[in-house]
Amino acid sequence: MKLDDSEPKQSLKMKCARPGAFFLALLLISTTGLFLITLSCNRAENAPSFCSSGSFLDQYSPAFLSQQRTMDDSSSSSNSSSSISSFSAFDHFTVTPSSCSSAAAPFLLLIVFSRPNAFARRESIRRTFGSLASSCPSQTINSSTRSIRILFILGQVKDADLQEEIEREAKTYDDVVQSAAFVDGYAEATRKGIALFHWALLHCPQANFVAKADDDCWVNLPRFVKVLRKHQDKEGIFGLFWAQGAPVIRDPANKWNVPYADFPEDDFPPYVSGILYAVSRNVVRKLAEAVTVLKYLWHDDVFITGMAAKEAGVQHWGLAGYDVKGTSWKRTTCAKKAFLAIHYVNDANMDALWNDKCQSYEVPC
């Protein structure tokens, strides 16, 4: 007996159609529900807690998704798509202090990485080792500049009130640089470093050295200046030198993870620690130009002092006296004398180090 397969095909077709109709209806109901909730949140004076900023409604808005993609693109795992292709993009600043005097440029321009809302930390640095810089007026001695200038660099903010606070602070102290090239964030450290060099090139090109420091780093400023003076006839990058580079971390769960797409080699090139380093005058432009031909990496110390230095043929000079983990200094009799730089120092410890009578810092000019 010949089986008629037309009916089973009809049934199969109907069965396949039902799930599609079901999911279409479900999608319609979900969309309608989300619309009604959003409408309720927008109209209600006492909206439910889930209507607040950062709620699930925000997470599904086009603005949030767009912002999330931007954040992801600047994270440690997804900077593979771009390079710093435009040199001039980093020449623009929302807030900028006065330019250095061409008649008596500083021997050392130290620019500290800072977060926009870190007002207390900036004040802590100003009243401790940063106060030594203000003790060195611009002057020229035997054709060698002796002054020191300390600035703080940060990126754009989206909060108008915070921006007003930053501008008031900048007007008061004349030491805040705010780049217009990026929105501030941890994953924007490389862009912050590039902006640092651009400000120096535009507004303080005569400085003998341009240095970068983290804002949780204690700097023995007299010792730093003394060491750099010994090396002022050399050209290169000066800091805690990792001659063997470092193995690249591939674990996605690790915040330092770098995908193969971003950096295919197993080891980073030699570089210096981003805690504190200095760059001689002629090297600043070389590094700023070298980054434009490299694939972007958000690890600023590796990208700038490693990859860009390699591209530009810049030499490294190792400096001693770093407490990288920020633990050794607590076991030292006179830490402010023993170390050049101490990492992970909070505001209280900044004051403790400054007030320690074991060593009185000499004015480094």
Short mmCIF file of C-alpha atoms in Angstrom, two decimals:
data_model
loop_
_atom_site.label_atom_id
_atom_site.label_comp_id
_atom_site.label_asym_id
_atom_site.label_seq_id
_atom_site.Cartn_x
_atom_site.Cartn_y
_atom_site.Cartn_z
CA MET A 1 0.00 0.00 0.00
CA LYS A 2 1.42 3.30 -1.02
CA LEU A 3 1.57 5.82 1.75
CA ASP A 4 0.38 9.32 0.98
CA ASP A 5 3.04 11.62 2.46
CA SER A 6 1.22 14.84 1.66
CA GLU A 7 -0.62 14.97 4.98
CA PRO A 8 2.42 14.42 7.20
CA LYS A 9 4.21 17.22 5.32
CA GLN A 10 1.21 19.48 5.95
CA SER A 11 1.27 18.63 9.67
CA LEU A 12 5.01 19.16 9.87
CA LYS A 13 4.65 22.54 8.20
CA MET A 14 1.97 23.57 10.67
CA LYS A 15 4.05 22.37 13.62
CA CYS A 16 7.01 24.37 12.41
CA ALA A 17 4.88 27.46 11.98
CA ARG A 18 3.47 27.41 15.49
CA PRO A 19 6.78 28.10 17.35
CA GLY A 20 7.47 31.04 15.03
CA ALA A 21 4.08 32.54 15.73
CA PHE A 22 4.55 31.91 19.44
CA PHE A 23 7.91 33.70 19.60
CA LEU A 24 6.56 36.56 17.50
CA ALA A 25 3.70 37.00 19.94
CA LEU A 26 6.11 36.77 22.89
CA LEU A 27 8.34 39.42 21.34
CA LEU A 28 5.33 41.68 20.78
CA ILE A 29 4.17 41.27 24.39
CA SER A 30 7.69 41.91 25.76
CA THR A 31 8.17 45.01 23.63
CA THR A 32 4.77 46.37 24.62
CA GLY A 33 5.48 45.70 28.29
CA LEU A 34 8.87 47.40 28.15
CA PHE A 35 7.28 50.41 26.45
CA LEU A 36 4.58 50.68 29.11
CA ILE A 37 7.13 50.42 31.93
CA THR A 38 9.32 53.06 30.31
CA LEU A 39 6.29 55.33 29.87
CA SER A 40 5.38 54.81 33.51
CA CYS A 41 8.91 55.65 34.64
CA ASN A 42 8.98 58.81 32.58
CA ARG A 43 5.59 60.07 33.81
CA ALA A 44 5.51 59.00 37.44
CA GLU A 45 6.67 61.49 40.05
CA ASN A 46 7.47 58.71 42.49
CA ALA A 47 8.78 56.14 40.06
CA PRO A 48 9.64 52.63 41.27
CA SER A 49 13.24 51.85 42.18
CA PHE A 50 13.84 49.97 38.95
CA CYS A 51 13.35 53.26 37.08
CA SER A 52 16.51 54.74 38.58
CA SER A 53 19.70 55.37 36.65
CA GLY A 54 21.67 52.22 36.03
CA SER A 55 18.54 50.03 36.06
CA PHE A 56 17.71 47.37 33.54
CA LEU A 57 15.90 49.98 31.44
CA ASP A 58 19.15 51.86 30.99
CA GLN A 59 20.90 48.65 30.06
CA TYR A 60 18.67 48.11 27.05
CA SER A 61 18.49 51.67 25.81
CA PRO A 62 20.28 52.48 22.54
CA ALA A 63 22.37 55.10 24.33
CA PHE A 64 23.58 52.58 26.89
CA LEU A 65 24.33 49.93 24.29
CA SER A 66 26.27 52.47 22.26
CA GLN A 67 28.17 53.57 25.37
CA GLN A 68 28.80 49.96 26.34
CA ARG A 69 30.31 49.24 22.94
CA THR A 70 32.55 52.27 23.37
CA MET A 71 33.60 51.11 26.83
CA ASP A 72 34.26 47.60 25.54
CA ASP A 73 36.32 48.98 22.69
CA SER A 74 38.56 50.75 25.20
CA SER A 75 38.86 47.82 27.58
CA SER A 76 41.79 45.48 27.94
CA SER A 77 40.16 42.87 25.74
CA SER A 78 39.01 44.85 22.73
CA ASN A 79 41.34 47.55 21.55
CA SER A 80 42.39 45.59 18.50
CA SER A 81 40.44 47.64 15.98
CA SER A 82 42.30 50.92 15.94
CA SER A 83 45.53 52.80 16.12
CA ILE A 84 46.35 56.38 17.07
CA SER A 85 46.08 57.42 13.43
CA SER A 86 45.65 61.16 13.97
CA PHE A 87 48.59 62.97 15.52
CA SER A 88 46.72 66.27 15.81
CA ALA A 89 43.71 64.71 17.59
CA PHE A 90 45.65 64.98 20.85
CA ASP A 91 46.50 68.66 20.42
CA HIS A 92 43.20 69.83 21.91
CA PHE A 93 42.56 70.51 25.60
CA THR A 94 39.40 71.54 27.42
CA VAL A 95 41.40 72.88 30.35
CA THR A 96 45.03 73.89 30.10
CA PRO A 97 47.40 75.70 32.47
CA SER A 98 49.73 78.47 31.44
CA SER A 99 52.52 77.51 29.08
CA CYS A 100 56.09 77.23 30.29
CA SER A 101 58.25 80.30 29.98
CA SER A 102 60.56 80.13 26.99
CA ALA A 103 63.07 82.30 28.84
CA ALA A 104 63.44 79.85 31.73
CA ALA A 105 61.83 76.52 30.95
CA PRO A 106 61.74 73.86 33.68
CA PHE A 107 64.43 71.27 34.03
CA LEU A 108 61.71 68.75 34.87
CA LEU A 109 58.06 68.76 33.84
CA LEU A 110 56.33 66.07 35.92
CA ILE A 111 52.76 65.29 34.86
CA VAL A 112 50.72 63.09 37.19
CA PHE A 113 47.96 60.78 35.93
CA SER A 114 44.83 61.77 37.84
CA ARG A 115 41.14 60.86 37.92
CA PRO A 116 38.67 63.72 37.44
CA ASN A 117 37.09 63.41 40.90
CA ALA A 118 40.39 62.84 42.75
CA PHE A 119 40.48 66.35 44.22
CA ALA A 120 41.74 65.14 47.61
CA ARG A 121 44.59 63.17 46.03
CA ARG A 122 45.75 66.13 43.98
CA GLU A 123 45.64 68.32 47.07
CA SER A 124 47.62 65.68 48.96
CA ILE A 125 50.39 65.77 46.37
CA ARG A 126 50.41 69.57 46.31
CA ARG A 127 50.97 69.84 50.06
CA THR A 128 53.62 67.09 50.23
CA PHE A 129 56.36 66.39 47.68
CA GLY A 130 54.61 68.59 45.12
CA SER A 131 55.25 71.63 47.30
CA LEU A 132 58.95 71.31 46.53
CA ALA A 133 58.29 72.26 42.93
CA SER A 134 56.82 75.59 43.95
CA SER A 135 59.99 76.23 45.94
CA CYS A 136 61.96 76.24 42.71
CA PRO A 137 61.22 79.48 40.87
CA SER A 138 62.01 79.66 37.19
CA GLN A 139 65.63 80.65 36.89
CA THR A 140 68.62 79.95 34.74
CA ILE A 141 71.95 79.09 36.32
CA ASN A 142 74.98 78.65 34.07
CA SER A 143 72.67 78.11 31.08
CA SER A 144 71.03 75.17 32.85
CA THR A 145 67.39 75.50 33.85
CA ARG A 146 66.68 74.57 37.45
CA SER A 147 62.94 74.88 37.91
CA ILE A 148 60.45 72.06 38.34
CA ARG A 149 56.81 72.03 37.35
CA ILE A 150 54.16 69.51 38.42
CA LEU A 151 50.83 69.17 36.60
CA PHE A 152 47.89 66.76 36.71
CA ILE A 153 46.33 65.31 33.57
CA LEU A 154 42.85 63.89 33.15
CA GLY A 155 40.27 63.25 30.44
CA GLN A 156 36.77 64.45 29.66
CA VAL A 157 33.83 63.99 32.04
CA LYS A 158 30.10 63.78 31.30
CA ASP A 159 28.98 65.32 34.59
CA ALA A 160 28.50 69.09 34.22
CA ASP A 161 28.85 69.75 37.97
CA LEU A 162 32.10 67.79 38.11
CA GLN A 163 33.39 69.72 35.11
CA GLU A 164 32.68 73.00 36.88
CA GLU A 165 34.62 71.80 39.94
CA ILE A 166 37.56 70.84 37.75
CA GLU A 167 37.57 74.24 36.07
CA ARG A 168 37.47 76.03 39.42
CA GLU A 169 40.37 73.94 40.66
CA ALA A 170 42.33 74.63 37.49
CA LYS A 171 41.77 78.36 37.85
CA THR A 172 42.95 78.25 41.46
CA TYR A 173 46.12 76.21 41.00
CA ASP A 174 47.00 76.53 37.30
CA ASP A 175 48.17 72.92 37.27
CA VAL A 176 45.36 70.89 35.65
CA VAL A 177 45.47 69.60 32.07
CA GLN A 178 42.24 68.15 30.67
CA SER A 179 42.53 66.46 27.30
CA ALA A 180 39.64 66.77 24.85
CA ALA A 181 40.65 63.56 23.07
CA PHE A 182 38.95 60.97 25.31
CA VAL A 183 36.52 60.41 28.16
CA ASP A 184 38.48 59.64 31.32
CA GLY A 185 38.63 56.00 32.39
CA TYR A 186 41.08 53.36 33.57
CA ALA A 187 41.28 51.80 30.11
CA GLU A 188 42.23 55.18 28.61
CA ALA A 189 45.67 55.28 30.23
CA THR A 190 47.47 55.06 26.90
CA ARG A 191 45.53 57.99 25.45
CA LYS A 192 46.24 59.93 28.62
CA GLY A 193 49.95 59.28 28.19
CA ILE A 194 49.88 60.42 24.58
CA ALA A 195 47.98 63.58 25.55
CA LEU A 196 50.66 64.23 28.18
CA PHE A 197 53.36 64.27 25.50
CA HIS A 198 51.30 66.50 23.23
CA TRP A 199 50.78 69.08 25.96
CA ALA A 200 54.52 69.08 26.62
CA LEU A 201 55.30 69.51 22.92
CA LEU A 202 52.84 72.37 22.53
CA HIS A 203 53.25 74.23 25.81
CA CYS A 204 56.59 73.23 27.35
CA PRO A 205 58.93 72.04 24.58
CA GLN A 206 62.03 73.45 26.30
CA ALA A 207 61.84 71.18 29.37
CA ASN A 208 64.92 69.01 29.72
CA PHE A 209 62.82 66.08 30.89
CA VAL A 210 59.13 65.24 30.73
CA ALA A 211 58.09 62.73 33.39
CA LYS A 212 54.95 60.74 34.11
CA ALA A 213 53.82 59.50 37.53
CA ASP A 214 50.76 57.73 38.90
CA ASP A 215 48.80 59.65 41.51
CA ASP A 216 49.25 56.84 44.04
CA CYS A 217 53.02 57.12 43.78
CA TRP A 218 55.21 58.89 46.30
CA VAL A 219 58.08 60.62 44.48
CA ASN A 220 61.37 61.44 46.16
CA LEU A 221 61.61 64.59 44.07
CA PRO A 222 65.10 65.73 45.18
CA ARG A 223 66.55 62.31 44.41
CA PHE A 224 64.68 62.09 41.09
CA VAL A 225 66.03 65.45 39.97
CA LYS A 226 69.54 64.57 41.15
CA VAL A 227 69.52 61.33 39.14
CA LEU A 228 68.20 63.02 36.02
CA ARG A 229 70.86 65.72 36.23
CA LYS A 230 73.49 63.01 36.11
CA HIS A 231 71.90 61.73 32.91
CA GLN A 232 71.02 65.01 31.23
CA ASP A 233 73.57 64.42 28.48
CA LYS A 234 71.83 61.14 27.59
CA GLU A 235 68.79 60.59 25.39
CA GLY A 236 66.11 58.04 26.18
CA ILE A 237 63.56 56.83 28.73
CA PHE A 238 64.55 56.65 32.39
CA GLY A 239 62.76 54.45 34.93
CA LEU A 240 62.40 51.00 36.44
CA PHE A 241 63.50 48.97 33.43
CA TRP A 242 62.07 45.54 32.63
CA ALA A 243 64.83 44.42 30.26
CA GLN A 244 63.18 41.08 29.50
CA GLY A 245 59.78 42.63 28.92
CA ALA A 246 57.00 40.53 30.44
CA PRO A 247 54.95 37.49 29.39
CA VAL A 248 51.60 38.41 27.87
CA ILE A 249 48.61 37.31 29.96
CA ARG A 250 45.93 35.50 27.95
CA ASP A 251 43.47 34.67 30.72
CA PRO A 252 40.16 36.48 29.96
CA ALA A 253 39.38 36.53 33.68
CA ASN A 254 42.53 38.57 34.38
CA LYS A 255 42.20 42.36 34.08
CA TRP A 256 45.59 42.44 32.35
CA ASN A 257 44.43 40.02 29.67
CA VAL A 258 45.58 40.80 26.13
CA PRO A 259 43.96 38.84 23.27
CA TYR A 260 46.16 37.52 20.46
CA ALA A 261 44.33 39.86 18.09
CA ASP A 262 45.65 42.84 20.06
CA PHE A 263 49.21 41.59 20.52
CA PRO A 264 50.18 38.26 18.89
CA GLU A 265 53.63 37.87 20.46
CA ASP A 266 54.13 35.89 23.67
CA ASP A 267 56.24 38.53 25.40
CA PHE A 268 56.10 42.30 25.53
CA PRO A 269 59.20 44.20 24.41
CA PRO A 270 61.44 45.74 27.09
CA TYR A 271 59.75 48.68 28.80
CA VAL A 272 59.81 50.75 31.99
CA SER A 273 57.30 50.78 34.81
CA GLY A 274 54.49 53.29 34.47
CA ILE A 275 54.70 54.20 38.16
CA LEU A 276 57.32 56.86 37.45
CA TYR A 277 59.48 57.47 34.40
CA ALA A 278 61.11 60.37 32.60
CA VAL A 279 61.71 61.05 28.92
CA SER A 280 64.47 63.30 27.62
CA ARG A 281 63.44 66.33 25.58
CA ASN A 282 64.28 65.01 22.10
CA VAL A 283 62.53 61.69 22.72
CA VAL A 284 59.09 63.16 23.49
CA ARG A 285 58.26 63.84 19.85
CA LYS A 286 59.73 60.54 18.71
CA LEU A 287 57.37 58.62 20.98
CA ALA A 288 54.37 60.82 20.10
CA GLU A 289 54.97 60.12 16.41
CA ALA A 290 55.73 56.41 16.85
CA VAL A 291 52.37 55.63 18.46
CA THR A 292 50.55 56.68 15.27
CA VAL A 293 51.84 53.66 13.34
CA LEU A 294 51.20 51.07 16.03
CA LYS A 295 48.17 48.98 16.84
CA TYR A 296 46.60 50.43 19.97
CA LEU A 297 47.11 48.75 23.33
CA TRP A 298 45.59 50.12 26.53
CA HIS A 299 48.58 49.12 28.70
CA ASP A 300 50.21 52.54 28.64
CA ASP A 301 53.63 51.60 29.98
CA VAL A 302 54.01 48.71 27.52
CA PHE A 303 52.60 50.64 24.58
CA ILE A 304 54.47 53.91 25.09
CA THR A 305 57.76 52.95 26.73
CA GLY A 306 57.95 49.51 25.12
CA MET A 307 56.28 49.27 21.71
CA ALA A 308 56.63 52.93 20.73
CA ALA A 309 60.19 53.08 22.07
CA LYS A 310 61.10 50.04 19.99
CA GLU A 311 59.48 51.57 16.91
CA ALA A 312 61.37 54.85 17.42
CA GLY A 313 64.67 53.22 18.36
CA VAL A 314 64.71 54.84 21.80
CA GLN A 315 67.09 53.59 24.49
CA HIS A 316 66.09 52.71 28.06
CA TRP A 317 68.07 53.71 31.15
CA GLY A 318 67.35 51.83 34.36
CA LEU A 319 66.80 53.62 37.67
CA ALA A 320 66.88 51.99 41.11
CA GLY A 321 64.89 52.65 44.27
CA TYR A 322 61.35 51.60 43.36
CA ASP A 323 58.94 49.99 45.82
CA VAL A 324 56.63 48.55 43.17
CA LYS A 325 54.28 46.67 45.49
CA GLY A 326 54.15 49.45 48.06
CA THR A 327 55.03 47.15 50.97
CA SER A 328 58.80 47.39 51.47
CA TRP A 329 58.77 51.00 52.62
CA LYS A 330 56.75 50.12 55.72
CA ARG A 331 59.62 47.91 56.91
CA THR A 332 62.25 50.58 56.25
CA THR A 333 63.63 52.94 58.88
CA CYS A 334 63.53 56.01 56.63
CA ALA A 335 61.47 55.24 53.54
CA LYS A 336 61.43 58.79 52.21
CA LYS A 337 65.21 58.59 51.96
CA ALA A 338 65.58 54.95 50.91
CA PHE A 339 63.25 54.97 47.91
CA LEU A 340 62.97 56.96 44.72
CA ALA A 341 59.34 55.99 44.20
CA ILE A 342 56.78 54.18 46.36
CA HIS A 343 53.64 52.74 44.81
CA TYR A 344 50.12 52.38 46.27
CA VAL A 345 50.42 55.30 48.67
CA ASN A 346 47.14 56.73 49.96
CA ASP A 347 46.52 60.27 51.23
CA ALA A 348 47.27 59.39 54.86
CA ASN A 349 50.57 57.77 53.94
CA MET A 350 51.48 60.71 51.72
CA ASP A 351 51.25 62.92 54.79
CA ALA A 352 53.03 60.36 56.99
CA LEU A 353 55.98 60.18 54.61
CA TRP A 354 56.12 63.93 54.25
CA ASN A 355 55.98 64.54 58.00
CA ASP A 356 58.53 61.86 58.89
CA LYS A 357 61.44 63.69 60.55
CA CYS A 358 63.98 61.03 59.58
CA GLN A 359 64.84 63.03 56.48
CA SER A 360 64.36 66.65 55.51
CA TYR A 361 64.10 67.03 51.77
CA GLU A 362 66.33 69.69 50.32
CA VAL A 363 64.80 72.01 47.77
CA PRO A 364 65.83 70.29 44.51
CA CYS A 365 66.74 73.40 42.54
#
